[in-house]
PDB file of C-alpha atoms in Angstrom:
ATOM      1  CA  MET A   1       6.562 -33.732 184.578  1.00 45.00           C
ATOM      2  CA  ALA A   2       3.845 -34.269 182.017  1.00 54.00           C
ATOM      3  CA  ASP A   3       2.044 -37.564 181.550  1.00 68.00           C
ATOM      4  CA  ASN A   4       3.643 -38.082 178.145  1.00 84.00           C
ATOM      5  CA  THR A   5       7.194 -37.162 179.147  1.00 86.00           C
ATOM      6  CA  VAL A   6       9.581 -38.634 181.704  1.00 89.00           C
ATOM      7  CA  SER A   7      13.226 -37.748 182.395  1.00 91.00           C
ATOM      8  CA  ILE A   8      16.016 -38.770 184.752  1.00 93.00           C
ATOM      9  CA  GLY A   9      19.663 -37.791 185.112  1.00 93.00           C
ATOM     10  CA  SER A  10      22.739 -39.341 186.704  1.00 93.00           C
ATOM     11  CA  SER A  11      26.257 -38.044 187.285  1.00 90.00           C
ATOM     12  CA  LEU A  12      29.639 -39.103 188.643  1.00 88.00           C
ATOM     13  CA  SER A  13      30.279 -35.668 190.175  1.00 83.00           C
ATOM     14  CA  HIS A  14      28.566 -32.452 191.138  1.00 77.00           C
ATOM     15  CA  VAL A  15      28.766 -29.295 189.072  1.00 75.00           C
ATOM     16  CA  HIS A  16      31.977 -27.325 189.578  1.00 72.00           C
ATOM     17  CA  VAL A  17      31.293 -23.588 189.351  1.00 71.00           C
ATOM     18  CA  PRO A  18      34.099 -21.749 187.520  1.00 74.00           C
ATOM     19  CA  GLY A  19      36.363 -19.894 189.966  1.00 71.00           C
ATOM     20  CA  ARG A  20      35.272 -21.958 192.958  1.00 68.00           C
ATOM     21  CA  ARG A  21      38.029 -24.423 193.812  1.00 64.00           C
ATOM     22  CA  GLU A  22      37.194 -25.505 197.345  1.00 60.00           C
ATOM     23  CA  PRO A  23      36.153 -29.190 197.604  1.00 60.00           C
ATOM     24  CA  GLU A  24      32.470 -29.994 197.862  1.00 62.00           C
ATOM     25  CA  GLU A  25      31.272 -31.176 201.272  1.00 65.00           C
ATOM     26  CA  ASP A  26      29.162 -33.927 199.771  1.00 70.00           C
ATOM     27  CA  GLU A  27      31.466 -35.042 196.945  1.00 78.00           C
ATOM     28  CA  LEU A  28      30.819 -38.453 195.416  1.00 82.00           C
ATOM     29  CA  LYS A  29      33.321 -41.216 196.083  1.00 80.00           C
ATOM     30  CA  GLU A  30      35.508 -42.723 193.375  1.00 81.00           C
ATOM     31  CA  GLY A  31      33.370 -44.932 191.090  1.00 82.00           C
ATOM     32  CA  GLU A  32      30.122 -43.810 192.703  1.00 89.00           C
ATOM     33  CA  VAL A  33      27.229 -42.405 190.672  1.00 91.00           C
ATOM     34  CA  GLU A  34      24.275 -40.378 191.876  1.00 91.00           C
ATOM     35  CA  ILE A  35      21.011 -41.426 190.255  1.00 92.00           C
ATOM     36  CA  GLY A  36      18.346 -38.784 189.828  1.00 90.00           C
ATOM     37  CA  MET A  37      20.690 -35.829 190.335  1.00 86.00           C
ATOM     38  CA  GLY A  38      19.182 -32.554 189.113  1.00 85.00           C
ATOM     39  CA  ILE A  39      20.835 -30.178 186.670  1.00 84.00           C
ATOM     40  CA  HIS A  40      21.541 -27.692 189.464  1.00 83.00           C
ATOM     41  CA  ASN A  41      23.040 -30.307 191.821  1.00 77.00           C
ATOM     42  CA  GLU A  42      19.676 -31.259 193.333  1.00 83.00           C
ATOM     43  CA  ALA A  43      20.139 -34.453 195.296  1.00 82.00           C
ATOM     44  CA  GLY A  44      19.258 -37.728 193.585  1.00 83.00           C
ATOM     45  CA  SER A  45      17.308 -40.658 194.893  1.00 86.00           C
ATOM     46  CA  GLU A  46      20.315 -42.913 195.544  1.00 89.00           C
ATOM     47  CA  ARG A  47      24.031 -43.410 195.148  1.00 90.00           C
ATOM     48  CA  LYS A  48      25.597 -46.648 194.048  1.00 90.00           C
ATOM     49  CA  CYS A  49      28.648 -48.181 192.398  1.00 92.00           C
ATOM     50  CA  THR A  50      27.609 -49.837 189.115  1.00 92.00           C
ATOM     51  CA  ASP A  51      28.589 -50.206 185.493  1.00 93.00           C
ATOM     52  CA  LEU A  52      26.877 -48.555 182.537  1.00 95.00           C
ATOM     53  CA  PRO A  53      24.386 -51.361 181.799  1.00 95.00           C
ATOM     54  CA  GLY A  54      23.397 -51.467 185.475  1.00 94.00           C
ATOM     55  CA  LEU A  55      23.055 -47.691 185.612  1.00 95.00           C
ATOM     56  CA  VAL A  56      20.900 -47.519 182.476  1.00 96.00           C
ATOM     57  CA  LYS A  57      18.763 -50.403 183.743  1.00 95.00           C
ATOM     58  CA  THR A  58      18.067 -48.536 187.012  1.00 93.00           C
ATOM     59  CA  MET A  59      17.278 -45.273 185.227  1.00 94.00           C
ATOM     60  CA  LEU A  60      14.886 -46.871 182.763  1.00 94.00           C
ATOM     61  CA  GLU A  61      13.175 -48.801 185.566  1.00 91.00           C
ATOM     62  CA  HIS A  62      12.586 -45.514 187.381  1.00 89.00           C
ATOM     63  CA  CYS A  63      11.081 -44.055 184.214  1.00 89.00           C
ATOM     64  CA  LEU A  64       8.979 -46.918 182.914  1.00 89.00           C
ATOM     65  CA  ASN A  65       8.162 -49.364 185.700  1.00 83.00           C
ATOM     66  CA  ALA A  66       4.437 -48.842 186.205  1.00 76.00           C
ATOM     67  CA  ALA A  67       4.461 -51.024 189.319  1.00 78.00           C
ATOM     68  CA  ASP A  68       6.635 -48.465 191.154  1.00 74.00           C
ATOM     69  CA  GLN A  69       3.951 -46.221 192.640  1.00 70.00           C
ATOM     70  CA  ASP A  70       6.496 -43.680 193.894  1.00 69.00           C
ATOM     71  CA  ARG A  71       7.971 -43.042 190.442  1.00 62.00           C
ATOM     72  CA  SER A  72       5.308 -44.124 187.948  1.00 64.00           C
ATOM     73  CA  PHE A  73       4.691 -40.738 186.355  1.00 65.00           C
ATOM     74  CA  SER A  74       4.285 -41.899 182.776  1.00 71.00           C
ATOM     75  CA  SER A  75       2.059 -44.265 180.834  1.00 79.00           C
ATOM     76  CA  ILE A  76       4.586 -44.917 178.045  1.00 85.00           C
ATOM     77  CA  SER A  77       4.373 -48.440 176.651  1.00 83.00           C
ATOM     78  CA  ASP A  78       5.604 -50.437 173.650  1.00 84.00           C
ATOM     79  CA  LYS A  79       2.411 -49.514 171.788  1.00 88.00           C
ATOM     80  CA  ASP A  80       3.359 -45.814 171.724  1.00 88.00           C
ATOM     81  CA  GLU A  81       5.537 -43.850 169.362  1.00 90.00           C
ATOM     82  CA  VAL A  82       8.405 -42.656 171.525  1.00 92.00           C
ATOM     83  CA  VAL A  83      11.137 -40.103 171.039  1.00 93.00           C
ATOM     84  CA  LEU A  84      14.366 -40.685 172.966  1.00 94.00           C
ATOM     85  CA  LEU A  85      16.636 -37.862 174.092  1.00 95.00           C
ATOM     86  CA  VAL A  86      20.037 -38.677 175.603  1.00 96.00           C
ATOM     87  CA  ASN A  87      21.539 -35.419 176.919  1.00 95.00           C
ATOM     88  CA  ASN A  88      25.165 -34.764 177.821  1.00 95.00           C
ATOM     89  CA  LEU A  89      25.356 -32.858 181.112  1.00 93.00           C
ATOM     90  CA  GLY A  90      28.581 -31.288 179.905  1.00 91.00           C
ATOM     91  CA  GLY A  91      31.541 -33.508 180.797  1.00 91.00           C
ATOM     92  CA  VAL A  92      30.900 -36.626 178.709  1.00 93.00           C
ATOM     93  CA  SER A  93      32.922 -37.144 175.516  1.00 94.00           C
ATOM     94  CA  PRO A  94      31.157 -37.764 172.183  1.00 93.00           C
ATOM     95  CA  LEU A  95      32.558 -41.307 172.136  1.00 93.00           C
ATOM     96  CA  GLU A  96      31.201 -42.048 175.589  1.00 95.00           C
ATOM     97  CA  LEU A  97      27.844 -40.482 174.761  1.00 95.00           C
ATOM     98  CA  GLY A  98      27.580 -42.694 171.705  1.00 94.00           C
ATOM     99  CA  GLY A  99      28.141 -45.777 173.866  1.00 95.00           C
ATOM    100  CA  ILE A 100      25.588 -44.567 176.395  1.00 96.00           C
ATOM    101  CA  THR A 101      23.007 -43.938 173.658  1.00 95.00           C
ATOM    102  CA  ASN A 102      23.576 -47.391 172.220  1.00 94.00           C
ATOM    103  CA  GLU A 103      23.101 -49.009 175.636  1.00 96.00           C
ATOM    104  CA  VAL A 104      19.843 -47.089 176.225  1.00 97.00           C
ATOM    105  CA  VAL A 105      18.482 -48.056 172.818  1.00 94.00           C
ATOM    106  CA  GLU A 106      19.328 -51.742 173.312  1.00 95.00           C
ATOM    107  CA  GLN A 107      17.755 -51.898 176.784  1.00 96.00           C
ATOM    108  CA  LEU A 108      14.619 -50.060 175.653  1.00 95.00           C
ATOM    109  CA  ASP A 109      14.182 -52.686 172.952  1.00 94.00           C
ATOM    110  CA  GLY A 110      15.290 -55.743 174.950  1.00 94.00           C
ATOM    111  CA  THR A 111      13.501 -55.022 178.222  1.00 93.00           C
ATOM    112  CA  PHE A 112      10.565 -52.791 177.332  1.00 93.00           C
ATOM    113  CA  LYS A 113      10.057 -53.587 173.606  1.00 94.00           C
ATOM    114  CA  ILE A 114      10.224 -49.872 172.862  1.00 93.00           C
ATOM    115  CA  LYS A 115      11.773 -48.829 169.543  1.00 92.00           C
ATOM    116  CA  PRO A 116      12.141 -45.032 169.442  1.00 92.00           C
ATOM    117  CA  VAL A 117      10.876 -43.379 166.259  1.00 90.00           C
ATOM    118  CA  ARG A 118      13.438 -40.616 166.743  1.00 91.00           C
ATOM    119  CA  ILE A 119      16.685 -40.517 168.732  1.00 92.00           C
ATOM    120  CA  LEU A 120      18.274 -37.254 169.830  1.00 93.00           C
ATOM    121  CA  SER A 121      21.765 -37.615 171.299  1.00 93.00           C
ATOM    122  CA  GLY A 122      23.997 -34.672 172.115  1.00 93.00           C
ATOM    123  CA  THR A 123      24.663 -31.704 174.353  1.00 93.00           C
ATOM    124  CA  PHE A 124      21.346 -29.893 174.675  1.00 92.00           C
ATOM    125  CA  MET A 125      21.198 -28.681 178.302  1.00 91.00           C
ATOM    126  CA  THR A 126      24.373 -28.845 180.310  1.00 89.00           C
ATOM    127  CA  SER A 127      25.128 -28.732 183.992  1.00 87.00           C
ATOM    128  CA  LEU A 128      28.313 -26.812 183.185  1.00 85.00           C
ATOM    129  CA  ASN A 129      30.949 -29.577 183.278  1.00 86.00           C
ATOM    130  CA  GLY A 130      28.705 -32.191 184.882  1.00 87.00           C
ATOM    131  CA  LEU A 131      30.112 -35.664 184.321  1.00 90.00           C
ATOM    132  CA  GLY A 132      26.832 -37.331 183.563  1.00 93.00           C
ATOM    133  CA  PHE A 133      23.862 -37.662 181.283  1.00 96.00           C
ATOM    134  CA  SER A 134      20.090 -37.646 181.308  1.00 95.00           C
ATOM    135  CA  ILE A 135      17.514 -39.823 179.591  1.00 96.00           C
ATOM    136  CA  THR A 136      14.227 -38.322 178.417  1.00 95.00           C
ATOM    137  CA  LEU A 137      11.344 -40.232 176.812  1.00 94.00           C
ATOM    138  CA  LEU A 138       8.558 -38.405 175.017  1.00 92.00           C
ATOM    139  CA  LYS A 139       5.348 -40.146 174.010  1.00 89.00           C
ATOM    140  CA  VAL A 140       4.293 -38.744 170.655  1.00 87.00           C
ATOM    141  CA  THR A 141       0.770 -37.310 170.899  1.00 80.00           C
ATOM    142  CA  ASP A 142      -1.598 -35.513 168.549  1.00 71.00           C
ATOM    143  CA  LEU A 143      -1.075 -31.796 169.090  1.00 69.00           C
ATOM    144  CA  GLN A 144      -4.457 -31.062 167.522  1.00 66.00           C
ATOM    145  CA  LEU A 145      -3.169 -28.059 165.627  1.00 67.00           C
ATOM    146  CA  GLY A 146      -5.970 -28.111 163.097  1.00 68.00           C
ATOM    147  CA  GLY A 147      -4.153 -29.733 160.197  1.00 72.00           C
ATOM    148  CA  GLY A 148      -0.782 -28.273 161.147  1.00 73.00           C
ATOM    149  CA  PRO A 149       2.494 -30.183 161.427  1.00 78.00           C
ATOM    150  CA  SER A 150       2.746 -33.223 163.648  1.00 81.00           C
ATOM    151  CA  LEU A 151       5.100 -33.421 166.638  1.00 83.00           C
ATOM    152  CA  LEU A 152       7.553 -35.537 164.644  1.00 84.00           C
ATOM    153  CA  GLU A 153       7.460 -33.064 161.759  1.00 83.00           C
ATOM    154  CA  LEU A 154       8.299 -30.294 164.177  1.00 84.00           C
ATOM    155  CA  LEU A 155      11.197 -32.277 165.595  1.00 86.00           C
ATOM    156  CA  ASP A 156      12.464 -32.965 162.050  1.00 85.00           C
ATOM    157  CA  ALA A 157      12.149 -29.337 160.951  1.00 84.00           C
ATOM    158  CA  PRO A 158      15.384 -27.444 160.160  1.00 84.00           C
ATOM    159  CA  ALA A 159      16.786 -25.406 163.043  1.00 85.00           C
ATOM    160  CA  GLU A 160      19.680 -22.977 163.343  1.00 88.00           C
ATOM    161  CA  ALA A 161      20.110 -23.251 167.135  1.00 86.00           C
ATOM    162  CA  SER A 162      23.769 -24.041 167.776  1.00 84.00           C
ATOM    163  CA  GLY A 163      22.991 -26.568 170.486  1.00 82.00           C
ATOM    164  CA  TRP A 164      20.480 -28.592 168.467  1.00 85.00           C
ATOM    165  CA  SER A 165      21.484 -31.938 166.950  1.00 79.00           C
ATOM    166  CA  ALA A 166      19.479 -33.554 164.207  1.00 76.00           C
ATOM    167  CA  ALA A 167      17.315 -36.504 165.181  1.00 77.00           C
ATOM    168  CA  ILE A 168      18.432 -40.002 164.257  1.00 75.00           C
ATOM    169  CA  ARG A 169      15.466 -41.521 162.467  1.00 72.00           C
ATOM    170  CA  SER A 170      14.195 -44.938 163.459  1.00 71.00           C
ATOM    171  CA  ASP A 171      14.938 -46.398 160.007  1.00 72.00           C
ATOM    172  CA  THR A 172      18.637 -45.605 160.592  1.00 75.00           C
ATOM    173  CA  TRP A 173      18.664 -47.957 163.556  1.00 68.00           C
ATOM    174  CA  GLN A 174      16.766 -50.549 161.539  1.00 70.00           C
ATOM    175  CA  LYS A 175      19.439 -50.357 158.833  1.00 76.00           C
ATOM    176  CA  ARG A 176      22.046 -50.700 161.581  1.00 68.00           C
ATOM    177  CA  GLY A 177      20.384 -53.953 162.632  1.00 65.00           C
ATOM    178  CA  GLN A 178      20.374 -55.189 159.040  1.00 71.00           C
ATOM    179  CA  VAL A 179      24.082 -54.356 158.642  1.00 66.00           C
ATOM    180  CA  THR A 180      24.848 -56.198 161.894  1.00 65.00           C
ATOM    181  CA  ALA A 181      23.001 -59.296 160.644  1.00 67.00           C
ATOM    182  CA  GLU A 182      24.856 -59.121 157.312  1.00 67.00           C
ATOM    183  CA  GLU A 183      28.195 -58.807 159.102  1.00 71.00           C
ATOM    184  CA  LYS A 184      27.411 -61.854 161.256  1.00 69.00           C
ATOM    185  CA  GLN A 185      26.512 -63.845 158.130  1.00 69.00           C
ATOM    186  CA  LYS A 186      29.741 -62.741 156.447  1.00 68.00           C
ATOM    187  CA  ASP A 187      31.783 -63.679 159.530  1.00 63.00           C
ATOM    188  CA  ALA A 188      30.113 -67.087 159.615  1.00 62.00           C
ATOM    189  CA  GLU A 189      31.035 -67.636 155.994  1.00 61.00           C
ATOM    190  CA  GLU A 190      34.613 -66.559 156.603  1.00 60.00           C
ATOM    191  CA  ILE A 191      35.170 -69.033 159.442  1.00 60.00           C
ATOM    192  CA  LEU A 192      33.980 -72.044 157.474  1.00 57.00           C
ATOM    193  CA  PRO A 193      36.693 -74.751 157.339  1.00 61.00           C
ATOM    194  CA  SER A 194      39.120 -74.033 154.519  1.00 61.00           C
ATOM    195  CA  ASN A 195      40.649 -77.514 154.477  1.00 65.00           C
ATOM    196  CA  LEU A 196      44.015 -75.769 154.416  1.00 63.00           C
ATOM    197  CA  ARG A 197      45.729 -78.662 156.193  1.00 61.00           C
ATOM    198  CA  GLY A 198      44.483 -81.134 153.657  1.00 65.00           C
ATOM    199  CA  LYS A 199      45.554 -78.938 150.763  1.00 64.00           C
ATOM    200  CA  LEU A 200      49.016 -78.516 152.237  1.00 59.00           C
ATOM    201  CA  ARG A 201      49.309 -82.239 152.832  1.00 62.00           C
ATOM    202  CA  ARG A 202      48.449 -83.015 149.244  1.00 66.00           C
ATOM    203  CA  ARG A 203      50.859 -80.360 148.055  1.00 63.00           C
ATOM    204  CA  ALA A 204      53.601 -81.843 150.255  1.00 59.00           C
ATOM    205  CA  GLU A 205      52.959 -85.297 148.862  1.00 61.00           C
ATOM    206  CA  LEU A 206      53.256 -83.977 145.321  1.00 59.00           C
ATOM    207  CA  HIS A 207      56.476 -82.055 145.969  1.00 57.00           C
ATOM    208  CA  ASP A 208      57.880 -84.156 148.773  1.00 52.00           C
ATOM    209  CA  ALA A 209      57.979 -81.005 150.948  1.00 47.00           C
ATOM    210  CA  ASN A 210      56.916 -82.040 154.415  1.00 49.00           C
ATOM    211  CA  ASP A 211      58.069 -78.681 155.790  1.00 52.00           C
ATOM    212  CA  LEU A 212      54.984 -77.088 154.245  1.00 48.00           C
ATOM    213  CA  LEU A 213      52.735 -78.678 156.854  1.00 57.00           C
ATOM    214  CA  VAL A 214      51.616 -76.337 159.620  1.00 64.00           C
ATOM    215  CA  ASN A 215      52.688 -77.305 163.116  1.00 77.00           C
ATOM    216  CA  ARG A 216      49.730 -76.135 165.214  1.00 79.00           C
ATOM    217  CA  THR A 217      51.583 -76.400 168.543  1.00 84.00           C
ATOM    218  CA  GLN A 218      54.507 -74.346 167.355  1.00 85.00           C
ATOM    219  CA  ALA A 219      52.246 -71.706 165.776  1.00 83.00           C
ATOM    220  CA  GLN A 220      50.196 -71.321 168.982  1.00 85.00           C
ATOM    221  CA  SER A 221      53.346 -71.128 171.096  1.00 88.00           C
ATOM    222  CA  ALA A 222      54.828 -68.419 168.868  1.00 88.00           C
ATOM    223  CA  LEU A 223      51.612 -66.407 168.835  1.00 88.00           C
ATOM    224  CA  LYS A 224      51.208 -66.678 172.604  1.00 89.00           C
ATOM    225  CA  THR A 225      54.785 -65.515 173.183  1.00 90.00           C
ATOM    226  CA  ALA A 226      54.327 -62.532 170.861  1.00 90.00           C
ATOM    227  CA  LEU A 227      51.071 -61.484 172.550  1.00 90.00           C
ATOM    228  CA  GLU A 228      52.535 -61.780 176.039  1.00 90.00           C
ATOM    229  CA  ARG A 229      55.501 -59.612 175.031  1.00 91.00           C
ATOM    230  CA  LEU A 230      53.145 -57.063 173.541  1.00 89.00           C
ATOM    231  CA  ILE A 231      51.130 -56.945 176.784  1.00 91.00           C
ATOM    232  CA  SER A 232      54.293 -56.622 178.900  1.00 92.00           C
ATOM    233  CA  VAL A 233      55.534 -53.529 177.046  1.00 92.00           C
ATOM    234  CA  GLU A 234      52.237 -51.633 177.340  1.00 91.00           C
ATOM    235  CA  PRO A 235      53.616 -49.198 180.000  1.00 92.00           C
ATOM    236  CA  ASP A 236      56.500 -48.184 177.732  1.00 92.00           C
ATOM    237  CA  VAL A 237      54.281 -47.815 174.657  1.00 91.00           C
ATOM    238  CA  THR A 238      51.823 -45.723 176.668  1.00 89.00           C
ATOM    239  CA  LYS A 239      54.608 -43.561 178.099  1.00 90.00           C
ATOM    240  CA  TYR A 240      56.087 -42.677 174.715  1.00 90.00           C
ATOM    241  CA  ASP A 241      52.682 -42.290 173.045  1.00 87.00           C
ATOM    242  CA  THR A 242      51.756 -39.868 175.844  1.00 88.00           C
ATOM    243  CA  ILE A 243      54.793 -37.782 174.923  1.00 87.00           C
ATOM    244  CA  VAL A 244      54.145 -37.669 171.179  1.00 85.00           C
ATOM    245  CA  GLY A 245      50.406 -38.449 171.051  1.00 82.00           C
ATOM    246  CA  ASP A 246      47.287 -38.944 173.134  1.00 81.00           C
ATOM    247  CA  GLY A 247      48.501 -41.924 175.181  1.00 82.00           C
ATOM    248  CA  ASP A 248      45.999 -44.509 173.948  1.00 85.00           C
ATOM    249  CA  CYS A 249      48.243 -46.692 171.774  1.00 89.00           C
ATOM    250  CA  GLY A 250      49.592 -48.889 174.555  1.00 87.00           C
ATOM    251  CA  ILE A 251      46.219 -49.764 176.145  1.00 88.00           C
ATOM    252  CA  GLY A 252      44.704 -50.339 172.703  1.00 88.00           C
ATOM    253  CA  LEU A 253      47.420 -52.832 171.737  1.00 89.00           C
ATOM    254  CA  LYS A 254      47.208 -54.493 175.136  1.00 89.00           C
ATOM    255  CA  ARG A 255      43.444 -54.958 174.948  1.00 87.00           C
ATOM    256  CA  GLY A 256      43.732 -56.407 171.445  1.00 86.00           C
ATOM    257  CA  ALA A 257      46.436 -58.803 172.582  1.00 86.00           C
ATOM    258  CA  GLU A 258      44.436 -59.874 175.629  1.00 85.00           C
ATOM    259  CA  CYS A 259      41.353 -60.557 173.491  1.00 79.00           C
ATOM    260  CA  ARG A 260      43.427 -62.597 171.063  1.00 64.00           C
ATOM    261  CA  SER A 261      44.993 -64.489 173.993  1.00 56.00           C
ATOM    262  CA  LEU A 262      41.505 -65.587 175.101  1.00 58.00           C
ATOM    263  CA  ILE A 263      40.773 -66.900 171.595  1.00 55.00           C
ATOM    264  CA  THR A 264      44.013 -68.833 171.332  1.00 54.00           C
TER     265      THR A 264
END
């Protein structure tokens, strides 16, 4: 491990060699993750049950906590230009890898004030079907190539390797932050009071139509009943969607209904 590079991997299971079906002697338990596992099943530093934010926090601490004398291999700080690589060990879906990458980026910024100048996220080096990922941080240094391309220019250069994914530039994430801020502003504008009740009341007075007034209690009751019924039929929706589709319709509707139930 070089002074300007640090890497760590974690996985929910060991590599399963094709054609070998016997159970592993040291198989991980359900919900357990091995932190520091090597790409060839080398044992990690610990096993624990945690969620993604907790796992990423532990992994980044191992990589960047200078106070940890046993693991402080790197001198990367918020003053350095840093390239982030999030590597799929083989068994993680693109959707999951996107969520993992987002969590790593947010924690790097929030905890360590590190904003990567390039972000590489994809399947670069697998552990066959390993259900895990690795995080690698590279401190950009001067290669002293006598006027040649910089390290970032080399990373940005076109490549025809089938396993290489283009880097996500830092300005892309900055634009993402701007879009998020704009969306929040738009949402805030949309939830401003519309004075709908007052308008309806005035309209009712003009037309003597009291039935136009909204009964808040009845509306909430009807909405609650509809959401509860939607949640209750999730098993049936999932069953039939599994037959004709990918089986995600029921849980998606249920989660949406549960979120709406919390709001109401």
